Amino acid sequence: MSASRTFEAIGTVWTIDVHDALSDDVSDELFRTVHACIREYDETYSRFRDESLLMRAGTIPGSYVFPSHSRDLFFEYRKMYDITHGKVTPLIGDVLSALGYDAAYSLVENAPVMQPSAWDDVMHYHDGTLTTHTPVIIDVGAGGKGHLIDLVGEVLEEHGIQNYTIDAGGDIRYRTIHEAPLRVGLEHPHNPDEVIGYVDLLNESVCGSSGNRRTWGEYHHIIDPYTLTSPRHREAVWVLGETTFISDLLTTALFFVSPEDLIAHYTFEYVILDQFGVASCSPGLPGELFTV
Amino acid sequence: MEPHTHSFKTALLGILVVILVGGGYWYVTEVSSKSTPAPAVVEQTENQGIVTPPQSSEPVATDGTVADPATGDVVQNTSEPKTESDLNSSGVGSTDVPAPDTAANADGTYTSTGTYRTPAGNEEVDITLTLKDGLIADATGVNRGRDPKSKKFQQLFLDNFKGLVVGKKLSEVSLSKVSGSSLTPKGFNDAILKIRTQSGV
């Protein structure tokens, strides 16, 4: 029997579809492991938990030993930080927090909003150990969800599952041993009953981000660390890539830089919807956009 | 005058959107070419179909004159124009083809002229839509700009407007999943509601 479970975690709705045959016993054990994986990730990295390891590292400067998955997280974050000249930065946490984008969603400016620190000035990561030099709020929101989706995918694969879909709030990882693409609609940013196109996933992930969700005042959840404003020239961005983590990071990056700045460093496909509702996509996009 | 069919209205709305977006294109290009700070967002409200120019931050040209963006001309239309006179009063231009009365009959080619105001006076652009089975099958435009700048911006627009997305209902497309952000965290929406209530907005 195949299995499908829907649950809420890290502030979003997850649906995991296992297309392989699975006994009830194995299924129960599998999802217990999945939940444990998500809980451990949240307790390690969440900016919305004062007691998370990352928040503690930012509160009292010092050296902190992180789980092994932090290597991938910090390596890719640093790579993206360098490529985007610091526009994609985990140090945006201080800015988001000052603007009231916090655990309580107070959404009221509560501290002077200043440009975030430079990475090397405030922290150093090496081989599983994060050393902070000064109090700092680190936020892995640009890629953390994608990273976690991949880790959950690894849990499924360790259980011998070869055909599955993980959907966490519209960010999707799909794996199969068959030549059976998964058709994923691209939600219209202004109307969730409509799609502006679709992509066909085959052993890939797709992540999307839209500037008109999670808005407060003049901000949305993506903030340019240089201008301290939310980019308005992009309405929505989708990225298709081999891993959910990289796709997630690239989605945020494309709010700041052009695809040309990224193609030398990553393999991905994209759809960008600009502020006037005009869409553009990579030439190799496996899908279709509905345009005039 | 016969009532318009839904498809026909869609076509006219399409023309309108195309023209409005064109205006926005002009405006943004104008702003960015002058390197003025932070272009203001042109607000486009679907429900009202009104495009308003930025109220407070008129871009100032480097030669000291105040640039009146193409969108400075407030174009109003109701989202469902009922009569020909409604359309004419919207300032969008009139159609050359009489309104057909059924969706099937609506198929065909329609040309409309859009008028907009620029710093160099009124300008026009022709848009032609081809309807097939009541849906827009093709769209083309003719550059009728008189002022050299208008000509340039119209061409920019005409070269690019075909990427304009048209949403399709979920029921029209066979999909396994949808990628988007409608599942905004519940807590966030609750917080926004609370703030709106407190501030009386």
Tab-separated table of C-alpha atoms in Angstrom:
chain	number	residue	atom	x	y	z
A	1	MET	CA	0.000	0.000	0.000
A	2	SER	CA	1.216	3.474	-0.763
A	3	ALA	CA	0.961	6.190	1.847
A	4	SER	CA	0.073	9.828	1.945
A	5	ARG	CA	0.301	12.046	5.032
A	6	THR	CA	-0.496	15.699	5.540
A	7	PHE	CA	0.640	17.578	8.632
A	8	GLU	CA	1.747	20.991	9.831
A	9	ALA	CA	5.365	21.698	10.725
A	10	ILE	CA	7.720	24.697	10.742
A	11	GLY	CA	4.758	26.977	10.053
A	12	THR	CA	3.596	25.341	6.857
A	13	VAL	CA	1.559	22.413	5.572
A	14	TRP	CA	3.416	19.317	4.444
A	15	THR	CA	2.098	16.560	2.213
A	16	ILE	CA	4.281	13.505	1.698
A	17	ASP	CA	3.152	10.992	-0.894
A	18	VAL	CA	4.968	7.682	-0.976
A	19	HIS	CA	4.176	5.912	-4.228
A	20	ASP	CA	5.953	2.664	-3.258
A	21	ALA	CA	4.284	-0.258	-1.536
A	22	LEU	CA	4.581	0.165	2.213
A	23	SER	CA	3.258	-1.889	5.105
A	24	ASP	CA	1.425	-0.046	7.871
A	25	ASP	CA	4.175	-0.843	10.372
A	26	VAL	CA	6.944	0.465	8.142
A	27	SER	CA	4.816	3.478	7.285
A	28	ASP	CA	4.326	4.385	10.946
A	29	GLU	CA	8.011	4.011	11.724
A	30	LEU	CA	8.910	6.006	8.617
A	31	PHE	CA	6.748	8.974	9.522
A	32	ARG	CA	7.954	8.910	13.134
A	33	THR	CA	11.487	9.273	11.750
A	34	VAL	CA	10.351	12.053	9.404
A	35	HIS	CA	8.792	13.998	12.284
A	36	ALA	CA	11.910	13.504	14.390
A	37	CYS	CA	14.041	14.828	11.530
A	38	ILE	CA	11.883	17.954	11.167
A	39	ARG	CA	11.829	18.554	14.927
A	40	GLU	CA	15.593	18.217	15.199
A	41	TYR	CA	16.074	20.656	12.309
A	42	ASP	CA	13.720	23.177	13.863
A	43	GLU	CA	15.457	22.900	17.236
A	44	THR	CA	18.806	23.441	15.564
A	45	TYR	CA	18.153	26.334	13.174
A	46	SER	CA	14.857	28.085	13.890
A	47	ARG	CA	15.072	31.840	14.347
A	48	PHE	CA	11.643	31.658	15.949
A	49	ARG	CA	12.952	29.568	18.871
A	50	ASP	CA	15.115	31.391	21.388
A	51	GLU	CA	16.591	28.091	22.526
A	52	SER	CA	17.522	26.826	19.059
A	53	LEU	CA	21.239	26.129	18.665
A	54	LEU	CA	21.585	28.847	16.022
A	55	MET	CA	19.853	31.444	18.206
A	56	ARG	CA	21.993	30.510	21.209
A	57	ALA	CA	25.120	30.811	19.055
A	58	GLY	CA	23.952	34.284	18.098
A	59	THR	CA	23.101	35.338	21.625
A	60	ILE	CA	26.293	34.360	23.450
A	61	PRO	CA	29.354	34.565	21.184
A	62	GLY	CA	31.465	31.445	21.175
A	63	SER	CA	31.999	28.144	19.375
A	64	TYR	CA	29.084	25.781	18.829
A	65	VAL	CA	29.136	22.282	17.373
A	66	PHE	CA	26.372	21.705	14.826
A	67	PRO	CA	24.982	18.474	13.349
A	68	SER	CA	26.598	17.163	10.185
A	69	HIS	CA	23.923	18.622	7.881
A	70	SER	CA	25.202	22.087	8.816
A	71	ARG	CA	28.180	21.535	6.480
A	72	ASP	CA	25.993	21.560	3.404
A	73	LEU	CA	23.876	24.397	4.780
A	74	PHE	CA	26.752	26.753	5.552
A	75	PHE	CA	28.757	25.790	2.468
A	76	GLU	CA	25.930	26.592	0.053
A	77	TYR	CA	24.879	29.703	1.979
A	78	ARG	CA	28.433	31.008	1.854
A	79	LYS	CA	28.720	30.236	-1.855
A	80	MET	CA	25.491	32.111	-2.569
A	81	TYR	CA	26.573	34.965	-0.284
A	82	ASP	CA	29.759	35.378	-2.321
A	83	ILE	CA	28.068	35.070	-5.726
A	84	THR	CA	25.377	37.631	-4.854
A	85	HIS	CA	27.876	39.940	-3.117
A	86	GLY	CA	26.144	39.492	0.194
A	87	LYS	CA	22.582	40.093	-1.009
A	88	VAL	CA	21.564	36.598	0.006
A	89	THR	CA	22.829	36.537	3.579
A	90	PRO	CA	21.877	34.665	6.750
A	91	LEU	CA	22.702	37.874	8.622
A	92	ILE	CA	19.448	39.393	7.344
A	93	GLY	CA	18.073	37.964	10.603
A	94	ASP	CA	18.937	41.167	12.464
A	95	VAL	CA	17.011	43.222	9.888
A	96	LEU	CA	13.964	40.932	9.847
A	97	SER	CA	13.884	40.893	13.604
A	98	ALA	CA	14.207	44.683	13.924
A	99	LEU	CA	11.293	45.053	11.512
A	100	GLY	CA	9.152	42.821	13.690
A	101	TYR	CA	9.291	39.691	11.529
A	102	ASP	CA	9.782	37.541	14.598
A	103	ALA	CA	8.410	34.490	16.338
A	104	ALA	CA	5.365	36.419	17.556
A	105	TYR	CA	4.867	38.110	14.151
A	106	SER	CA	4.730	41.430	15.980
A	107	LEU	CA	5.361	43.136	12.615
A	108	VAL	CA	6.182	46.396	14.306
A	109	GLU	CA	9.576	48.019	14.015
A	110	ASN	CA	11.221	47.511	17.381
A	111	ALA	CA	14.856	48.440	16.799
A	112	PRO	CA	16.862	50.659	14.461
A	113	VAL	CA	16.967	48.960	11.059
A	114	MET	CA	20.560	48.834	9.908
A	115	GLN	CA	22.419	47.063	7.146
A	116	PRO	CA	23.435	43.587	8.294
A	117	SER	CA	27.029	42.861	9.272
A	118	ALA	CA	29.499	41.316	6.864
A	119	TRP	CA	29.818	37.549	7.304
A	120	ASP	CA	33.524	37.493	8.145
A	121	ASP	CA	33.146	40.257	10.717
A	122	VAL	CA	30.728	38.361	12.902
A	123	MET	CA	31.098	34.624	12.390
A	124	HIS	CA	33.195	31.780	11.102
A	125	TYR	CA	32.069	28.278	10.165
A	126	HIS	CA	34.472	25.398	9.848
A	127	ASP	CA	33.839	21.685	9.716
A	128	GLY	CA	30.701	21.538	11.832
A	129	THR	CA	31.656	24.293	14.253
A	130	LEU	CA	30.132	27.761	14.123
A	131	THR	CA	32.041	30.458	15.946
A	132	THR	CA	30.308	33.760	16.561
A	133	HIS	CA	32.374	36.819	17.447
A	134	THR	CA	29.514	39.115	18.386
A	135	PRO	CA	25.770	38.868	19.125
A	136	VAL	CA	23.978	38.361	15.825
A	137	ILE	CA	20.667	36.954	14.601
A	138	ILE	CA	21.260	34.329	11.933
A	139	ASP	CA	18.363	33.461	9.641
A	140	VAL	CA	18.404	30.530	7.235
A	141	GLY	CA	14.910	31.259	5.915
A	142	ALA	CA	16.071	31.679	2.310
A	143	GLY	CA	17.163	28.065	2.028
A	144	GLY	CA	16.353	26.266	5.261
A	145	LYS	CA	12.986	24.887	4.191
A	146	GLY	CA	14.439	23.532	0.961
A	147	HIS	CA	17.362	22.032	2.871
A	148	LEU	CA	14.982	20.332	5.287
A	149	ILE	CA	12.846	18.956	2.431
A	150	ASP	CA	16.001	17.336	1.023
A	151	LEU	CA	16.858	15.867	4.444
A	152	VAL	CA	13.340	14.409	4.702
A	153	GLY	CA	13.871	13.011	1.203
A	154	GLU	CA	17.022	11.299	2.464
A	155	VAL	CA	15.038	9.750	5.330
A	156	LEU	CA	12.589	8.299	2.785
A	157	GLU	CA	15.410	7.009	0.601
A	158	GLU	CA	17.151	5.409	3.594
A	159	HIS	CA	13.915	3.470	4.067
A	160	GLY	CA	14.263	2.150	0.525
A	161	ILE	CA	11.603	4.416	-0.966
A	162	GLN	CA	12.318	5.259	-4.593
A	163	ASN	CA	9.127	7.008	-5.693
A	164	TYR	CA	7.840	9.889	-3.636
A	165	THR	CA	6.730	13.521	-3.552
A	166	ILE	CA	7.374	15.923	-0.682
A	167	ASP	CA	5.373	19.150	-0.797
A	168	ALA	CA	6.019	21.679	1.954
A	169	GLY	CA	3.862	24.732	1.349
A	170	GLY	CA	4.340	24.619	-2.406
A	171	ASP	CA	8.052	23.781	-2.454
A	172	ILE	CA	8.249	20.314	-3.930
A	173	ARG	CA	10.784	17.498	-4.240
A	174	TYR	CA	9.913	14.628	-6.548
A	175	ARG	CA	11.856	11.414	-7.012
A	176	THR	CA	11.010	8.417	-9.154
A	177	ILE	CA	12.696	5.502	-10.899
A	178	HIS	CA	10.075	5.644	-13.655
A	179	GLU	CA	9.934	7.999	-16.616
A	180	ALA	CA	6.880	9.662	-15.116
A	181	PRO	CA	7.130	13.426	-14.784
A	182	LEU	CA	5.096	15.246	-12.152
A	183	ARG	CA	3.151	18.201	-13.587
A	184	VAL	CA	3.272	21.132	-11.172
A	185	GLY	CA	1.200	24.262	-11.716
A	186	LEU	CA	2.675	27.701	-11.034
A	187	GLU	CA	0.211	29.503	-8.820
A	188	HIS	CA	-1.013	32.931	-9.956
A	189	PRO	CA	0.326	35.325	-7.308
A	190	HIS	CA	-2.982	37.212	-7.146
A	191	ASN	CA	-5.366	34.332	-7.508
A	192	PRO	CA	-4.712	30.920	-5.952
A	193	ASP	CA	-7.500	29.455	-8.116
A	194	GLU	CA	-5.431	30.060	-11.221
A	195	VAL	CA	-2.045	29.044	-12.539
A	196	ILE	CA	0.142	30.983	-14.954
A	197	GLY	CA	1.793	27.874	-16.331
A	198	TYR	CA	3.244	24.560	-15.306
A	199	VAL	CA	6.525	22.661	-15.117
A	200	ASP	CA	7.165	18.947	-15.448
A	201	LEU	CA	9.433	17.628	-12.698
A	202	LEU	CA	11.524	14.508	-13.105
A	203	ASN	CA	13.852	13.758	-10.197
A	204	GLU	CA	13.995	17.451	-9.435
A	205	SER	CA	12.602	20.043	-7.088
A	206	VAL	CA	10.695	23.247	-7.636
A	207	CYS	CA	10.501	26.205	-5.262
A	208	GLY	CA	8.467	29.347	-5.612
A	209	SER	CA	8.386	32.691	-3.922
A	210	SER	CA	6.059	35.604	-4.346
A	211	GLY	CA	6.500	39.174	-3.208
A	212	ASN	CA	2.858	39.730	-2.406
A	213	ARG	CA	2.598	37.123	0.326
A	214	ARG	CA	3.726	37.657	3.877
A	215	THR	CA	3.704	41.417	3.396
A	216	TRP	CA	3.578	43.953	6.149
A	217	GLY	CA	3.887	47.710	5.787
A	218	GLU	CA	6.149	48.313	2.816
A	219	TYR	CA	7.950	44.997	3.243
A	220	HIS	CA	7.622	41.397	2.204
A	221	HIS	CA	9.676	38.487	3.456
A	222	ILE	CA	12.602	39.219	1.156
A	223	ILE	CA	14.656	42.281	2.049
A	224	ASP	CA	17.631	43.719	0.219
A	225	PRO	CA	20.427	44.059	2.798
A	226	TYR	CA	21.877	47.077	0.970
A	227	THR	CA	18.760	49.173	0.409
A	228	LEU	CA	16.761	47.708	3.322
A	229	THR	CA	13.711	47.584	1.075
A	230	SER	CA	11.794	44.677	-0.378
A	231	PRO	CA	12.364	44.198	-4.115
A	232	ARG	CA	9.227	45.178	-6.076
A	233	HIS	CA	10.334	44.557	-9.648
A	234	ARG	CA	9.643	40.840	-9.311
A	235	GLU	CA	6.144	39.596	-8.589
A	236	ALA	CA	7.088	35.952	-8.276
A	237	VAL	CA	9.975	33.604	-8.992
A	238	TRP	CA	10.130	29.833	-9.454
A	239	VAL	CA	13.255	27.738	-9.713
A	240	LEU	CA	13.623	24.142	-10.811
A	241	GLY	CA	16.771	22.388	-9.723
A	242	GLU	CA	18.305	19.108	-8.734
A	243	THR	CA	17.955	19.794	-5.021
A	244	THR	CA	15.258	21.661	-3.133
A	245	PHE	CA	17.859	23.503	-1.074
A	246	ILE	CA	19.631	25.077	-4.029
A	247	SER	CA	16.311	25.797	-5.758
A	248	ASP	CA	15.083	27.547	-2.632
A	249	LEU	CA	18.243	29.666	-2.332
A	250	LEU	CA	18.153	30.515	-6.042
A	251	THR	CA	14.531	31.656	-5.732
A	252	THR	CA	15.561	34.307	-3.219
A	253	ALA	CA	18.692	35.182	-5.198
A	254	LEU	CA	16.595	35.900	-8.299
A	255	PHE	CA	14.805	38.671	-6.426
A	256	PHE	CA	18.186	40.444	-6.298
A	257	VAL	CA	20.248	39.401	-9.288
A	258	SER	CA	19.627	38.304	-12.860
A	259	PRO	CA	19.679	34.668	-13.985
A	260	GLU	CA	22.831	35.436	-15.981
A	261	ASP	CA	24.680	36.120	-12.725
A	262	LEU	CA	23.861	32.619	-11.510
A	263	ILE	CA	24.043	30.285	-14.511
A	264	ALA	CA	27.834	30.082	-14.344
A	265	HIS	CA	27.537	28.593	-10.857
A	266	TYR	CA	24.380	26.473	-10.822
A	267	THR	CA	22.316	24.236	-13.078
A	268	PHE	CA	18.692	25.326	-12.905
A	269	GLU	CA	15.602	26.446	-14.804
A	270	TYR	CA	13.521	29.440	-13.804
A	271	VAL	CA	10.341	31.444	-14.299
A	272	ILE	CA	10.297	35.119	-13.354
A	273	LEU	CA	7.063	37.099	-13.249
A	274	ASP	CA	7.746	40.821	-13.182
A	275	GLN	CA	5.705	43.548	-11.517
A	276	PHE	CA	3.631	44.114	-14.669
A	277	GLY	CA	2.642	40.485	-15.044
A	278	VAL	CA	5.120	39.732	-17.817
A	279	ALA	CA	6.766	36.350	-17.464
A	280	SER	CA	10.146	35.194	-18.683
A	281	CYS	CA	11.725	31.785	-18.345
A	282	SER	CA	14.900	29.866	-19.062
A	283	PRO	CA	15.098	28.500	-22.622
A	284	GLY	CA	15.152	24.911	-21.405
A	285	LEU	CA	12.183	25.131	-19.046
A	286	PRO	CA	10.356	21.770	-19.113
A	287	GLY	CA	6.917	23.330	-19.063
A	288	GLU	CA	4.701	26.042	-20.438
A	289	LEU	CA	3.675	29.579	-19.520
A	290	PHE	CA	0.198	30.842	-20.324
A	291	THR	CA	0.802	34.180	-22.037
A	292	VAL	CA	-0.940	36.337	-24.650
B	1	MET	CA	-26.301	48.736	-28.730
B	2	GLU	CA	-26.130	44.993	-28.196
B	3	PRO	CA	-24.611	43.756	-24.978
B	4	HIS	CA	-21.079	42.487	-25.306
B	5	THR	CA	-20.330	38.834	-24.963
B	6	HIS	CA	-18.042	37.677	-22.241
B	7	SER	CA	-15.305	36.845	-24.716
B	8	PHE	CA	-15.519	40.206	-26.282
B	9	LYS	CA	-15.228	41.881	-22.936
B	10	THR	CA	-12.237	39.694	-22.223
B	11	ALA	CA	-10.669	40.825	-25.448
B	12	LEU	CA	-11.251	44.468	-24.678
B	13	LEU	CA	-9.932	44.021	-21.176
B	14	GLY	CA	-6.922	42.363	-22.718
B	15	ILE	CA	-6.351	45.410	-24.875
B	16	LEU	CA	-6.717	47.636	-21.875
B	17	VAL	CA	-4.267	45.638	-19.807
B	18	VAL	CA	-1.830	45.659	-22.693
B	19	ILE	CA	-2.063	49.422	-22.965
B	20	LEU	CA	-1.805	49.971	-19.240
B	21	VAL	CA	1.196	47.714	-18.995
B	22	GLY	CA	2.661	49.542	-21.943
B	23	GLY	CA	2.269	52.778	-20.049
B	24	GLY	CA	3.959	51.250	-17.064
B	25	TYR	CA	6.762	50.092	-19.274
B	26	TRP	CA	7.269	53.623	-20.518
B	27	TYR	CA	7.255	54.939	-17.009
B	28	VAL	CA	9.759	52.485	-15.635
B	29	THR	CA	12.064	52.831	-18.600
B	30	GLU	CA	11.808	56.589	-18.234
B	31	VAL	CA	12.646	56.411	-14.566
B	32	SER	CA	15.488	53.954	-14.865
B	33	SER	CA	17.057	55.773	-17.785
B	34	LYS	CA	17.190	58.891	-15.659
B	35	SER	CA	18.681	56.999	-12.720
B	36	THR	CA	16.253	58.533	-10.294
B	37	PRO	CA	16.098	56.655	-7.009
B	38	ALA	CA	13.698	53.823	-6.239
B	39	PRO	CA	10.993	53.793	-8.925
B	40	ALA	CA	7.591	53.966	-7.320
B	41	VAL	CA	5.391	50.980	-7.844
B	42	VAL	CA	2.598	51.430	-10.312
B	43	GLU	CA	-0.390	50.008	-8.575
B	44	GLN	CA	-2.667	47.869	-10.618
B	45	THR	CA	-5.809	46.798	-8.867
B	46	GLU	CA	-7.567	44.055	-10.716
B	47	ASN	CA	-10.937	44.652	-9.170
B	48	GLN	CA	-11.162	48.288	-10.073
B	49	GLY	CA	-9.118	48.231	-13.212
B	50	ILE	CA	-7.653	51.584	-12.343
B	51	VAL	CA	-4.060	52.458	-12.791
B	52	THR	CA	-2.995	55.356	-10.683
B	53	PRO	CA	0.224	57.238	-11.100
B	54	PRO	CA	2.497	57.604	-8.127
B	55	GLN	CA	1.136	60.562	-6.222
B	56	SER	CA	4.138	61.861	-4.373
B	57	SER	CA	7.219	61.043	-6.344
B	58	GLU	CA	7.042	62.403	-9.850
B	59	PRO	CA	10.259	61.556	-11.575
B	60	VAL	CA	12.315	64.617	-12.353
B	61	ALA	CA	14.199	64.603	-15.587
B	62	THR	CA	17.866	65.459	-15.513
B	63	ASP	CA	17.246	68.536	-17.656
B	64	GLY	CA	15.110	69.951	-14.888
B	65	THR	CA	11.724	69.363	-16.428
B	66	VAL	CA	9.152	67.260	-14.660
B	67	ALA	CA	8.538	64.057	-16.535
B	68	ASP	CA	4.898	63.241	-16.770
B	69	PRO	CA	4.928	59.459	-17.080
B	70	ALA	CA	2.685	57.830	-19.607
B	71	THR	CA	0.621	56.511	-16.771
B	72	GLY	CA	0.021	60.023	-15.523
B	73	ASP	CA	-3.128	59.784	-17.534
B	74	VAL	CA	-5.487	58.047	-15.156
B	75	VAL	CA	-7.357	55.509	-17.197
B	76	GLN	CA	-10.521	54.251	-15.647
B	77	ASN	CA	-12.666	51.414	-16.690
B	78	THR	CA	-15.138	49.210	-14.978
B	79	SER	CA	-14.057	45.612	-14.974
B	80	GLU	CA	-17.216	44.647	-16.823
B	81	PRO	CA	-18.116	47.347	-19.273
B	82	LYS	CA	-21.810	47.056	-20.074
B	83	THR	CA	-22.306	49.396	-22.973
B	84	GLU	CA	-20.371	50.933	-25.785
B	85	SER	CA	-20.638	54.325	-24.140
B	86	ASP	CA	-19.003	52.971	-21.016
B	87	LEU	CA	-16.094	51.931	-23.143
B	88	ASN	CA	-15.843	55.225	-24.935
B	89	SER	CA	-15.872	57.129	-21.690
B	90	SER	CA	-13.007	54.996	-20.490
B	91	GLY	CA	-10.765	56.689	-22.996
B	92	VAL	CA	-9.447	53.417	-24.293
B	93	GLY	CA	-10.485	53.937	-27.867
B	94	SER	CA	-13.272	52.468	-29.885
B	95	THR	CA	-13.383	49.161	-31.664
B	96	ASP	CA	-13.630	48.799	-35.397
B	97	VAL	CA	-15.725	45.677	-35.217
B	98	PRO	CA	-19.312	45.567	-33.984
B	99	ALA	CA	-19.846	43.466	-30.914
B	100	PRO	CA	-20.960	39.956	-31.801
B	101	ASP	CA	-23.658	38.417	-29.638
B	102	THR	CA	-22.477	34.894	-28.920
B	103	ALA	CA	-19.204	33.419	-27.755
B	104	ALA	CA	-18.796	31.354	-30.907
B	105	ASN	CA	-19.425	34.379	-33.094
B	106	ALA	CA	-16.824	36.305	-31.134
B	107	ASP	CA	-14.050	34.425	-32.944
B	108	GLY	CA	-12.188	36.593	-35.352
B	109	THR	CA	-9.711	39.422	-35.463
B	110	TYR	CA	-10.224	42.666	-33.608
B	111	THR	CA	-8.207	45.820	-33.804
B	112	SER	CA	-8.372	48.620	-31.315
B	113	THR	CA	-6.478	51.850	-30.927
B	114	GLY	CA	-5.267	52.839	-27.499
B	115	THR	CA	-4.604	56.485	-26.703
B	116	TYR	CA	-2.354	57.698	-23.925
B	117	ARG	CA	-0.813	60.975	-22.880
B	118	THR	CA	2.919	61.574	-22.910
B	119	PRO	CA	5.141	64.590	-22.215
B	120	ALA	CA	5.158	65.117	-25.998
B	121	GLY	CA	1.367	64.986	-26.365
B	122	ASN	CA	-1.142	62.252	-27.057
B	123	GLU	CA	0.090	59.060	-28.625
B	124	GLU	CA	-1.651	56.025	-30.060
B	125	VAL	CA	-0.892	52.344	-30.379
B	126	ASP	CA	-2.815	49.750	-32.379
B	127	ILE	CA	-3.441	46.358	-30.884
B	128	THR	CA	-4.905	43.455	-32.832
B	129	LEU	CA	-6.283	40.387	-31.106
B	130	THR	CA	-7.285	37.119	-32.696
B	131	LEU	CA	-9.964	35.189	-30.834
B	132	LYS	CA	-10.381	31.480	-31.314
B	133	ASP	CA	-13.041	29.550	-29.408
B	134	GLY	CA	-13.584	32.686	-27.380
B	135	LEU	CA	-9.966	32.811	-26.174
B	136	ILE	CA	-7.114	35.083	-27.199
B	137	ALA	CA	-5.118	33.074	-29.733
B	138	ASP	CA	-2.776	35.815	-30.864
B	139	ALA	CA	-1.978	39.438	-30.176
B	140	THR	CA	-0.004	41.861	-32.270
B	141	GLY	CA	0.600	45.573	-32.197
B	142	VAL	CA	1.492	48.354	-34.585
B	143	ASN	CA	3.866	51.107	-33.548
B	144	ARG	CA	2.121	54.422	-34.241
B	145	GLY	CA	4.344	56.574	-32.055
B	146	ARG	CA	4.896	60.085	-33.469
B	147	ASP	CA	7.495	61.397	-31.065
B	148	PRO	CA	10.850	59.575	-31.449
B	149	LYS	CA	10.786	58.656	-27.775
B	150	SER	CA	7.258	57.312	-28.060
B	151	LYS	CA	8.312	55.276	-31.082
B	152	LYS	CA	11.202	53.817	-29.121
B	153	PHE	CA	9.140	52.952	-26.060
B	154	GLN	CA	6.270	51.531	-28.097
B	155	GLN	CA	8.737	49.278	-29.861
B	156	LEU	CA	10.209	48.152	-26.546
B	157	PHE	CA	6.725	47.362	-25.371
B	158	LEU	CA	5.616	45.634	-28.571
B	159	ASP	CA	8.753	43.487	-28.520
B	160	ASN	CA	8.032	42.331	-25.001
B	161	PHE	CA	4.333	42.378	-24.172
B	162	LYS	CA	3.702	38.863	-25.394
B	163	GLY	CA	5.071	37.496	-22.121
B	164	LEU	CA	2.048	38.936	-20.355
B	165	VAL	CA	0.605	36.051	-18.402
B	166	VAL	CA	-3.001	34.980	-18.547
B	167	GLY	CA	-4.016	32.788	-15.637
B	168	LYS	CA	-5.902	29.586	-16.305
B	169	LYS	CA	-8.351	28.076	-13.848
B	170	LEU	CA	-7.022	25.072	-11.978
B	171	SER	CA	-9.931	23.114	-13.448
B	172	GLU	CA	-8.702	23.812	-16.992
B	173	VAL	CA	-5.243	22.316	-16.462
B	174	SER	CA	-4.477	18.781	-15.390
B	175	LEU	CA	-1.982	19.104	-12.551
B	176	SER	CA	-0.556	16.868	-9.847
B	177	LYS	CA	0.632	19.705	-7.621
B	178	VAL	CA	0.733	23.474	-7.418
B	179	SER	CA	3.788	25.484	-6.486
B	180	GLY	CA	3.120	28.832	-4.912
B	181	SER	CA	2.840	30.626	-1.663
B	182	SER	CA	-0.867	30.664	-0.908
B	183	LEU	CA	-0.149	28.605	2.182
B	184	THR	CA	1.216	31.607	3.985
B	185	PRO	CA	1.807	30.676	7.611
B	186	LYS	CA	-1.451	30.961	9.481
B	187	GLY	CA	0.160	32.879	12.322
B	188	PHE	CA	1.312	35.569	9.923
B	189	ASN	CA	-2.165	36.140	8.511
B	190	ASP	CA	-3.657	36.222	11.990
B	191	ALA	CA	-1.086	38.820	13.038
B	192	ILE	CA	-1.839	40.988	10.015
B	193	LEU	CA	-5.568	40.800	10.773
B	194	LYS	CA	-4.926	41.795	14.354
B	195	ILE	CA	-2.834	44.791	13.325
B	196	ARG	CA	-5.478	45.910	10.817
B	197	THR	CA	-8.134	45.693	13.509
B	198	GLN	CA	-5.987	47.673	15.936
B	199	SER	CA	-5.143	50.351	13.419
B	200	GLY	CA	-8.683	50.494	12.059
B	201	VAL	CA	-7.477	50.081	8.481
